[in-house]
Structures are given as C-alpha cells and as structure tokens.
JSON list of C-alpha atoms in Angstrom, two decimals:
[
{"chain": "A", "resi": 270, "resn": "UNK", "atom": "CA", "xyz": [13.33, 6.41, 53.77]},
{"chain": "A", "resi": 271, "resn": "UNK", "atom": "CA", "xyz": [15.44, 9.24, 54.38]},
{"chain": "A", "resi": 272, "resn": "UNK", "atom": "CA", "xyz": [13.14, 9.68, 58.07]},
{"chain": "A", "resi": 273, "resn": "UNK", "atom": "CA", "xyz": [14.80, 6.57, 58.79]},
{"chain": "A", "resi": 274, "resn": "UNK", "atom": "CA", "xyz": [18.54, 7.41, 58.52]},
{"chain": "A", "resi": 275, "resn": "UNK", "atom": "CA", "xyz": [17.82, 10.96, 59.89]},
{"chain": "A", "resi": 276, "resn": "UNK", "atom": "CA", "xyz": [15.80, 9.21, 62.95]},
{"chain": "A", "resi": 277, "resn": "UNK", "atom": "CA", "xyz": [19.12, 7.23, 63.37]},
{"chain": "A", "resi": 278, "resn": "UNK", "atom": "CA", "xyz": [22.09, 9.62, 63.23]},
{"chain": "A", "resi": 279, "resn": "UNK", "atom": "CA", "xyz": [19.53, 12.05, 65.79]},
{"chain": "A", "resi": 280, "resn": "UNK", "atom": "CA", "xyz": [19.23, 8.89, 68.05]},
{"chain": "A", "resi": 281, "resn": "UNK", "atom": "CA", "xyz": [22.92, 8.61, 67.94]},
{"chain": "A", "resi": 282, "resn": "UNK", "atom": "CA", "xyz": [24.04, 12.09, 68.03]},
{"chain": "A", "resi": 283, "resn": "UNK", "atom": "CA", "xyz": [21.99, 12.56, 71.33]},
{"chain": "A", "resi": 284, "resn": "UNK", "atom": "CA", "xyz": [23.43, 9.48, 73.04]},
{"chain": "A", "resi": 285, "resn": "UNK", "atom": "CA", "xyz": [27.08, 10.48, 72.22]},
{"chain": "A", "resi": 286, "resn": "UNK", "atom": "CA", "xyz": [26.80, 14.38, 72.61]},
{"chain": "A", "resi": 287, "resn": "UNK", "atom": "CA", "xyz": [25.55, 14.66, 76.56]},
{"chain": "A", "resi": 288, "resn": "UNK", "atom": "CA", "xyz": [27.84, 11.91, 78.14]},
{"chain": "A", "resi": 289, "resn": "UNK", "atom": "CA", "xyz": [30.92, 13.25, 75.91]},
{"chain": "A", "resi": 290, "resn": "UNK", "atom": "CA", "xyz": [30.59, 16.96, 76.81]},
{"chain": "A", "resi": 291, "resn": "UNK", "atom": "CA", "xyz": [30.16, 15.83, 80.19]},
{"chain": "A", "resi": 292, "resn": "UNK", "atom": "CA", "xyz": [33.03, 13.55, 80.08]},
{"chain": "A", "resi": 293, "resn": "UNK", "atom": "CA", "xyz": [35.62, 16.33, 78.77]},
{"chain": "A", "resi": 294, "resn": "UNK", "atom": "CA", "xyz": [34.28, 18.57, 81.00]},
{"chain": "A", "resi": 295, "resn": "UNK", "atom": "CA", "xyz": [32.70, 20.69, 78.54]},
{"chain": "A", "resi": 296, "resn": "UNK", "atom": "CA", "xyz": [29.01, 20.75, 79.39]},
{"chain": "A", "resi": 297, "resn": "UNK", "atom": "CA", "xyz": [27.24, 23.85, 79.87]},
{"chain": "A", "resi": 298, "resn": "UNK", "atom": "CA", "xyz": [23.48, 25.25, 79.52]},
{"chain": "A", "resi": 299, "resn": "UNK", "atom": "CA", "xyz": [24.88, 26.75, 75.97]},
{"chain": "A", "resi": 300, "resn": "UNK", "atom": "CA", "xyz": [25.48, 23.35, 74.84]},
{"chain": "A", "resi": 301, "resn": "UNK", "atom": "CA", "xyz": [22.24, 21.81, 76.01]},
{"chain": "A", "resi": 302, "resn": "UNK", "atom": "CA", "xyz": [20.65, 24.58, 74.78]},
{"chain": "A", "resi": 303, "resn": "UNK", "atom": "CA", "xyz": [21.73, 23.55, 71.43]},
{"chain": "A", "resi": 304, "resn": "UNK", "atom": "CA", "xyz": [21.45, 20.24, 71.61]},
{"chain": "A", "resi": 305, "resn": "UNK", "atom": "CA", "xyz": [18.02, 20.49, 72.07]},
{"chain": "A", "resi": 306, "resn": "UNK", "atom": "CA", "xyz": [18.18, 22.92, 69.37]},
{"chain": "A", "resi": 307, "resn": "UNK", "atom": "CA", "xyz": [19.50, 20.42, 66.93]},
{"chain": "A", "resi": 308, "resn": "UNK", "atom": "CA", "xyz": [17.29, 17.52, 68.29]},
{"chain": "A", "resi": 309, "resn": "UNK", "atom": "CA", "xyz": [14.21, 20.02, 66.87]},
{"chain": "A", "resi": 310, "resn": "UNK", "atom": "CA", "xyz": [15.59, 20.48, 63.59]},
{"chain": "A", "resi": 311, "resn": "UNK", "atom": "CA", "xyz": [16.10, 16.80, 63.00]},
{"chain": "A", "resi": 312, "resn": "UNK", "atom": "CA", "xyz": [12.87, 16.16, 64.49]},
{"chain": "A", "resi": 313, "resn": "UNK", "atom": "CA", "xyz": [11.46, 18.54, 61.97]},
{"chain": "A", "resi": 314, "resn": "UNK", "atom": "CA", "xyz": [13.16, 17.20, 59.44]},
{"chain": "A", "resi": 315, "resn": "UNK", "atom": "CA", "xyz": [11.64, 13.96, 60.06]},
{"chain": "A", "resi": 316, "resn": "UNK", "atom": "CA", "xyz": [8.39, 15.48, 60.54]},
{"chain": "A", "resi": 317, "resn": "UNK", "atom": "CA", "xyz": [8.69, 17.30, 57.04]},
{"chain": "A", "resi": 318, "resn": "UNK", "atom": "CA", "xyz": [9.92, 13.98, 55.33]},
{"chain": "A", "resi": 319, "resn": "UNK", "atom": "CA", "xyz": [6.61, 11.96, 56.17]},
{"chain": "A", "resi": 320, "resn": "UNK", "atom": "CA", "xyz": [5.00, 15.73, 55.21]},
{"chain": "A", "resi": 321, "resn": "UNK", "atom": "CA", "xyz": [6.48, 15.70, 51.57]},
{"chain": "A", "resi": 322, "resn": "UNK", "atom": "CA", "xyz": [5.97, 11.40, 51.44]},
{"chain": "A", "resi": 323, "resn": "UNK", "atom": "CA", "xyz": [1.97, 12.41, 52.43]},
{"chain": "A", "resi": 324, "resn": "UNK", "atom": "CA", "xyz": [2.27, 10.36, 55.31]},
{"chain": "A", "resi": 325, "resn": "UNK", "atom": "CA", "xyz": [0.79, 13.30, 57.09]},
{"chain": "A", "resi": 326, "resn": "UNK", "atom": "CA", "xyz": [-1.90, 15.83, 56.37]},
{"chain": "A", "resi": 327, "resn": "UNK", "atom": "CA", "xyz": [0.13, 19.30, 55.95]},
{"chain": "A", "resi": 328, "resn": "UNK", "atom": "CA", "xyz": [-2.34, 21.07, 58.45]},
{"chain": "A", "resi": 329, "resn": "UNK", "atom": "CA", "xyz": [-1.85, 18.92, 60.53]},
{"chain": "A", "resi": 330, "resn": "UNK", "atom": "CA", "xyz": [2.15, 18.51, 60.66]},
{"chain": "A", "resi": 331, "resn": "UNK", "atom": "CA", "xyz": [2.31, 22.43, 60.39]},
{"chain": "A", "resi": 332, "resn": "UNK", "atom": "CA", "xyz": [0.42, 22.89, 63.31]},
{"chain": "A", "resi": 333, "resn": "UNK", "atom": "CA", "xyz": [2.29, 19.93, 65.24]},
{"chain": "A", "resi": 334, "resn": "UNK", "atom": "CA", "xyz": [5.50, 21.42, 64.59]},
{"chain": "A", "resi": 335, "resn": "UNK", "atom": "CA", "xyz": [4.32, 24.89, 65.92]},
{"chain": "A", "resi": 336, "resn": "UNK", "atom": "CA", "xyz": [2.81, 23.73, 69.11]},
{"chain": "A", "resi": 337, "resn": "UNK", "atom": "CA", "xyz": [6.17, 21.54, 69.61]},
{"chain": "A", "resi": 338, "resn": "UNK", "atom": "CA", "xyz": [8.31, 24.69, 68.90]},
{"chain": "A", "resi": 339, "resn": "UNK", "atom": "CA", "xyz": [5.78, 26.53, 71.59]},
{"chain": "A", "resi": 340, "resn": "UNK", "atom": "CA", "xyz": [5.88, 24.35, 73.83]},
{"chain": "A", "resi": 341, "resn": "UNK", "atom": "CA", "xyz": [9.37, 24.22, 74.50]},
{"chain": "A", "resi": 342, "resn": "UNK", "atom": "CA", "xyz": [9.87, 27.83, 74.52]},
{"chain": "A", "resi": 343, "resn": "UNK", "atom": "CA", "xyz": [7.58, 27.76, 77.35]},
{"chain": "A", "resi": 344, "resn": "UNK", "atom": "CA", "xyz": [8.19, 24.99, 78.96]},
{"chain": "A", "resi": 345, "resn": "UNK", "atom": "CA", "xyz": [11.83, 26.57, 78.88]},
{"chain": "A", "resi": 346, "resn": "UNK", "atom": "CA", "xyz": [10.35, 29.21, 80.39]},
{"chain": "A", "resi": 347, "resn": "UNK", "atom": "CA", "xyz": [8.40, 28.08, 82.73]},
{"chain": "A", "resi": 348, "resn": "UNK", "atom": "CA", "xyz": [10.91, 25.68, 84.75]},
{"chain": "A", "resi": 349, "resn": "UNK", "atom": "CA", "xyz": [14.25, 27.62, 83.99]},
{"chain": "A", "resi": 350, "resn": "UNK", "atom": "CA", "xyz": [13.31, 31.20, 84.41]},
{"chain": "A", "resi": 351, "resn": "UNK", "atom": "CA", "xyz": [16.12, 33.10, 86.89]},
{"chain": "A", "resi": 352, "resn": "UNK", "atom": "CA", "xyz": [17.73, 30.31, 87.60]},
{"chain": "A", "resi": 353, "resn": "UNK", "atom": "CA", "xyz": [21.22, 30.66, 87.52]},
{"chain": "A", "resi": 354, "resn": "UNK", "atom": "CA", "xyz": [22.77, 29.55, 84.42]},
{"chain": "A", "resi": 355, "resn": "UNK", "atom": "CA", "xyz": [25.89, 29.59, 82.63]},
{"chain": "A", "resi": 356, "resn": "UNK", "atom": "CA", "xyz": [24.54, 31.20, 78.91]},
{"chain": "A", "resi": 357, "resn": "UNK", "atom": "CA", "xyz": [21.06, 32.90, 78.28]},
{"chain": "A", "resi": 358, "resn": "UNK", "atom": "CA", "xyz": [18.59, 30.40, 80.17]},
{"chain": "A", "resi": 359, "resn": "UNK", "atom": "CA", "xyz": [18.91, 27.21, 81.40]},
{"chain": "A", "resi": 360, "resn": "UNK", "atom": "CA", "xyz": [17.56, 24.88, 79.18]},
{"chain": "A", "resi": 361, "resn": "UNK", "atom": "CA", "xyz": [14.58, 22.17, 79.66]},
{"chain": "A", "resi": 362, "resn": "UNK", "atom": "CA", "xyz": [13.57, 19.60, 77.09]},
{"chain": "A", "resi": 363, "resn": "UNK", "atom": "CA", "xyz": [10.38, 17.99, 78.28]},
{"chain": "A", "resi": 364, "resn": "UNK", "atom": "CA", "xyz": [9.49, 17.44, 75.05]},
{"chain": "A", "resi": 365, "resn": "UNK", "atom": "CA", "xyz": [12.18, 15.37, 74.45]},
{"chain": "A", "resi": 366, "resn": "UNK", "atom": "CA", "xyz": [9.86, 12.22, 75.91]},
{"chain": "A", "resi": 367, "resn": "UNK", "atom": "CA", "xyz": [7.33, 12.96, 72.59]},
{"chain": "A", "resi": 368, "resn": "UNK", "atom": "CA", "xyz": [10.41, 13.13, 70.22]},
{"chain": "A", "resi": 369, "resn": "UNK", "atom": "CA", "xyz": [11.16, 9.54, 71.28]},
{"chain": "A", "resi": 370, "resn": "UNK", "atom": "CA", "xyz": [7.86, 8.31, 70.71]},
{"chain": "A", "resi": 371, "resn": "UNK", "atom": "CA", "xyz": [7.14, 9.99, 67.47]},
{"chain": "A", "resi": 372, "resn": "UNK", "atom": "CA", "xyz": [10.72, 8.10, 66.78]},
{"chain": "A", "resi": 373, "resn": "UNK", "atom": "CA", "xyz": [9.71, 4.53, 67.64]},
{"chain": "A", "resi": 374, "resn": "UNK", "atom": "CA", "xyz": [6.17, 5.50, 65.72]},
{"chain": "A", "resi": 375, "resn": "UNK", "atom": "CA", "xyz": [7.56, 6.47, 62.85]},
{"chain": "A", "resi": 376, "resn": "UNK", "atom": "CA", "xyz": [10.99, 3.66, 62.58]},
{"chain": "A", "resi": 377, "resn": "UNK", "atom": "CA", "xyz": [7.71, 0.80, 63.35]},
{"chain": "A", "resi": 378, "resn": "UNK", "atom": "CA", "xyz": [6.25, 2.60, 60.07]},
{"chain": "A", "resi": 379, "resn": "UNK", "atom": "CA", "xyz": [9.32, 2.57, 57.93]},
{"chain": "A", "resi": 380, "resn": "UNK", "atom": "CA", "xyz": [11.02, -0.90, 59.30]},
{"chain": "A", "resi": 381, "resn": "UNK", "atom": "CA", "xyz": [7.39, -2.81, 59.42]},
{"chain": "A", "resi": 382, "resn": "UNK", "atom": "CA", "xyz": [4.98, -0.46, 57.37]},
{"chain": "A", "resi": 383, "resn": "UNK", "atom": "CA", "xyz": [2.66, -0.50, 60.95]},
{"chain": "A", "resi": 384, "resn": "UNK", "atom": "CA", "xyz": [1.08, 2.27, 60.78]},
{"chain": "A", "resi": 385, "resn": "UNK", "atom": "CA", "xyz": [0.27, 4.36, 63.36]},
{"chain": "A", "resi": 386, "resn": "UNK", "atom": "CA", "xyz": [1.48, 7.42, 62.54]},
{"chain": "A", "resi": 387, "resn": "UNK", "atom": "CA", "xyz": [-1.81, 9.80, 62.47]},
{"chain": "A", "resi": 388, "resn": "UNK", "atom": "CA", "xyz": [-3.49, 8.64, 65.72]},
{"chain": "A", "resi": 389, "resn": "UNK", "atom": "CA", "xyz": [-0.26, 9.41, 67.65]},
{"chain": "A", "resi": 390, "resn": "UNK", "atom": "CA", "xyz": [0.69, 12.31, 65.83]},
{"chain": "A", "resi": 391, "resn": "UNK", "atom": "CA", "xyz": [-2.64, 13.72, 66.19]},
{"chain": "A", "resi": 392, "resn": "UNK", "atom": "CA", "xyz": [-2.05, 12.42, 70.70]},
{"chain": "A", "resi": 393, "resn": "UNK", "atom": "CA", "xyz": [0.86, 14.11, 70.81]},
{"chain": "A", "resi": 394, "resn": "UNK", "atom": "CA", "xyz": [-0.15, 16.87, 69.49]},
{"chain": "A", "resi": 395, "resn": "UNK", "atom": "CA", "xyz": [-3.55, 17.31, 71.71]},
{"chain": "A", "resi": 396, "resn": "UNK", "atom": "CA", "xyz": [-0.88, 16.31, 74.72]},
{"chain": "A", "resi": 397, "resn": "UNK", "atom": "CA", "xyz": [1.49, 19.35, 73.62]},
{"chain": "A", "resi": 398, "resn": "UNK", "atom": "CA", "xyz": [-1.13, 21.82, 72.87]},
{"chain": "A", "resi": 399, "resn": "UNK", "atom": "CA", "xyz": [-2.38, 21.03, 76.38]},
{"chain": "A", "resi": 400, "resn": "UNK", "atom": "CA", "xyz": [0.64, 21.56, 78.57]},
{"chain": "A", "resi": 401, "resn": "UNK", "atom": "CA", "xyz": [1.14, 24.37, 75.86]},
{"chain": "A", "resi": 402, "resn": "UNK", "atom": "CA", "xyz": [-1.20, 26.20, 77.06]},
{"chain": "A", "resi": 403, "resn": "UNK", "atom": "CA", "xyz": [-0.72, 25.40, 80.68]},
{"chain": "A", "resi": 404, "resn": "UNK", "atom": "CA", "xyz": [2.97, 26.95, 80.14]},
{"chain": "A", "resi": 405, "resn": "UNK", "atom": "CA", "xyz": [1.46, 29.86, 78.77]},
{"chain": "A", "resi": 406, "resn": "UNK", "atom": "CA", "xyz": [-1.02, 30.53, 81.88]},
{"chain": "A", "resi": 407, "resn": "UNK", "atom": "CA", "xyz": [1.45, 29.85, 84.30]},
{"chain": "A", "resi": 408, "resn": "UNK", "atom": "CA", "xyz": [3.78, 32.35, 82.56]},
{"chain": "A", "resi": 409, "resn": "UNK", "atom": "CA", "xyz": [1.39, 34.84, 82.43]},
{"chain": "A", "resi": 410, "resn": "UNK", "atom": "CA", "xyz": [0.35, 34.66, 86.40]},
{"chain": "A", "resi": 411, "resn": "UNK", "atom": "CA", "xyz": [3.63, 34.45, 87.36]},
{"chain": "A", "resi": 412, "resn": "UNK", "atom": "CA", "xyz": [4.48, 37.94, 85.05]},
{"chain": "A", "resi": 413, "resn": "UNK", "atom": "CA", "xyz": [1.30, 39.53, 86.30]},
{"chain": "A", "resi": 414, "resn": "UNK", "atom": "CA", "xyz": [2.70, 38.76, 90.00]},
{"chain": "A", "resi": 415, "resn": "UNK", "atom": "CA", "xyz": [5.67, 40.79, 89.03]},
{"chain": "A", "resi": 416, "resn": "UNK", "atom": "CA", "xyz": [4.11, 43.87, 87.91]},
{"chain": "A", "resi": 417, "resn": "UNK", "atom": "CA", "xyz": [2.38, 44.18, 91.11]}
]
C-alpha cells in the first residue's frame, strides 16, 4: 500500500512543481533536470515496493529499472546534446509517458486488485529496451561523425 501513497504525492508533486517554477519565474533546465530526477526515484520506489510485496519477479524489476535509468540518459542525450542550456544539459523526459502508465497499472492493482502488472511491466520494458538501444546507435554515429 505504500506504492499507492508514493504514486500519489509523485502525481502531485509533478503537477504543482512545473507550472509553479514557471509561474515565479524560476524555471530552468537545472530544475527540470531534477524534477525528472525525483520523478525516477519515486518511480523506483514504487517499482521496489511491488519488488519487496513479490508483485514482481526481482530479475525482472532490476533489469526494468536499469533500462529506464538508460534510457533516459540517452534519450537525454540524444535530443538535448549542444543545445544551449542554462545548467549541464538540457533535459528530456520521454520516459515520462511509461511512468504514467506503469502509474495507472499499478493504482488499478492496488485500488481494484486488477492485475496487470507483469504483462505491462514486461511491454514497457521490451518498448524501453528498444528505443534504448536506438539512443545508443544514434549516439554512437553521431560521435563517430565527430571524430572524423
């Protein structure tokens, strides 16, 4: 159950944090950068939750929470690098579209005990590892350009 109220204060947290740093003109990259920053660690938290319930195979939400980390260090990457940006590197949180399903997938497990949780972790996960790996070839071809 405690998935549940973490799923809520993250869903919260990232409706109220955007708008309000944008609001009191205080947006930058640095602060989307850690928002998404946060938004992983709850998502891992929630991830490690159904982990420790047994609600997931370990392998399996090990290697789903590596390939998400991956993937959006390249898909960071791979939209945002030298563009101009106010911190490190602009930020870029594709991922942020498989956070919100794993959310409704997981709340639909908790609130109504439907159950769905392995066959779209396990989607997700073939989905991320995917575009993963697409990041990582289009990373590399674009470096290899630059040595030439």
């Amino acid at each position: 159950k405690w998935a549940g109220l973490i799923i809520i204060i993250s869903i919260i947290t990232d409706f109220v944090d955007g708008p309000l740093a944008r609001q009191t003109h205080q947006a930058s990259d640095r602060g989307m950068f850690t928002d998404m920053f946060a938004d992983s660690v709850f998502y891992f938290s929630v991830v490690g939750s159904f982990l420790v319930a047994r609600y997931l195979n370990i392998l399996w939400g090990v290697f789903h929470i590596i390939i998400y980390t991956a993937h959006d260090v390249l898909s960071v990457l791979a939209h945002n690098e030298g563009k101009k940006t106010d911190w490190v590197i602009k930020p870029y949180a594709k991922s942020g579209y498989y956070k919100g399903i794993m959310y409704v997938i997981f709340l639909l497990f908790l609130l109504f005990n439907v159950d769905f949780i392995y066959i779209t972790v396990g989607l997700i996960t073939v989905l991320i590892t995917y575009e993963t790996i697409y990041y990582y070839i289009t990373l590399h071809l674009r470096w290899a350009k630059l040595k030439q």
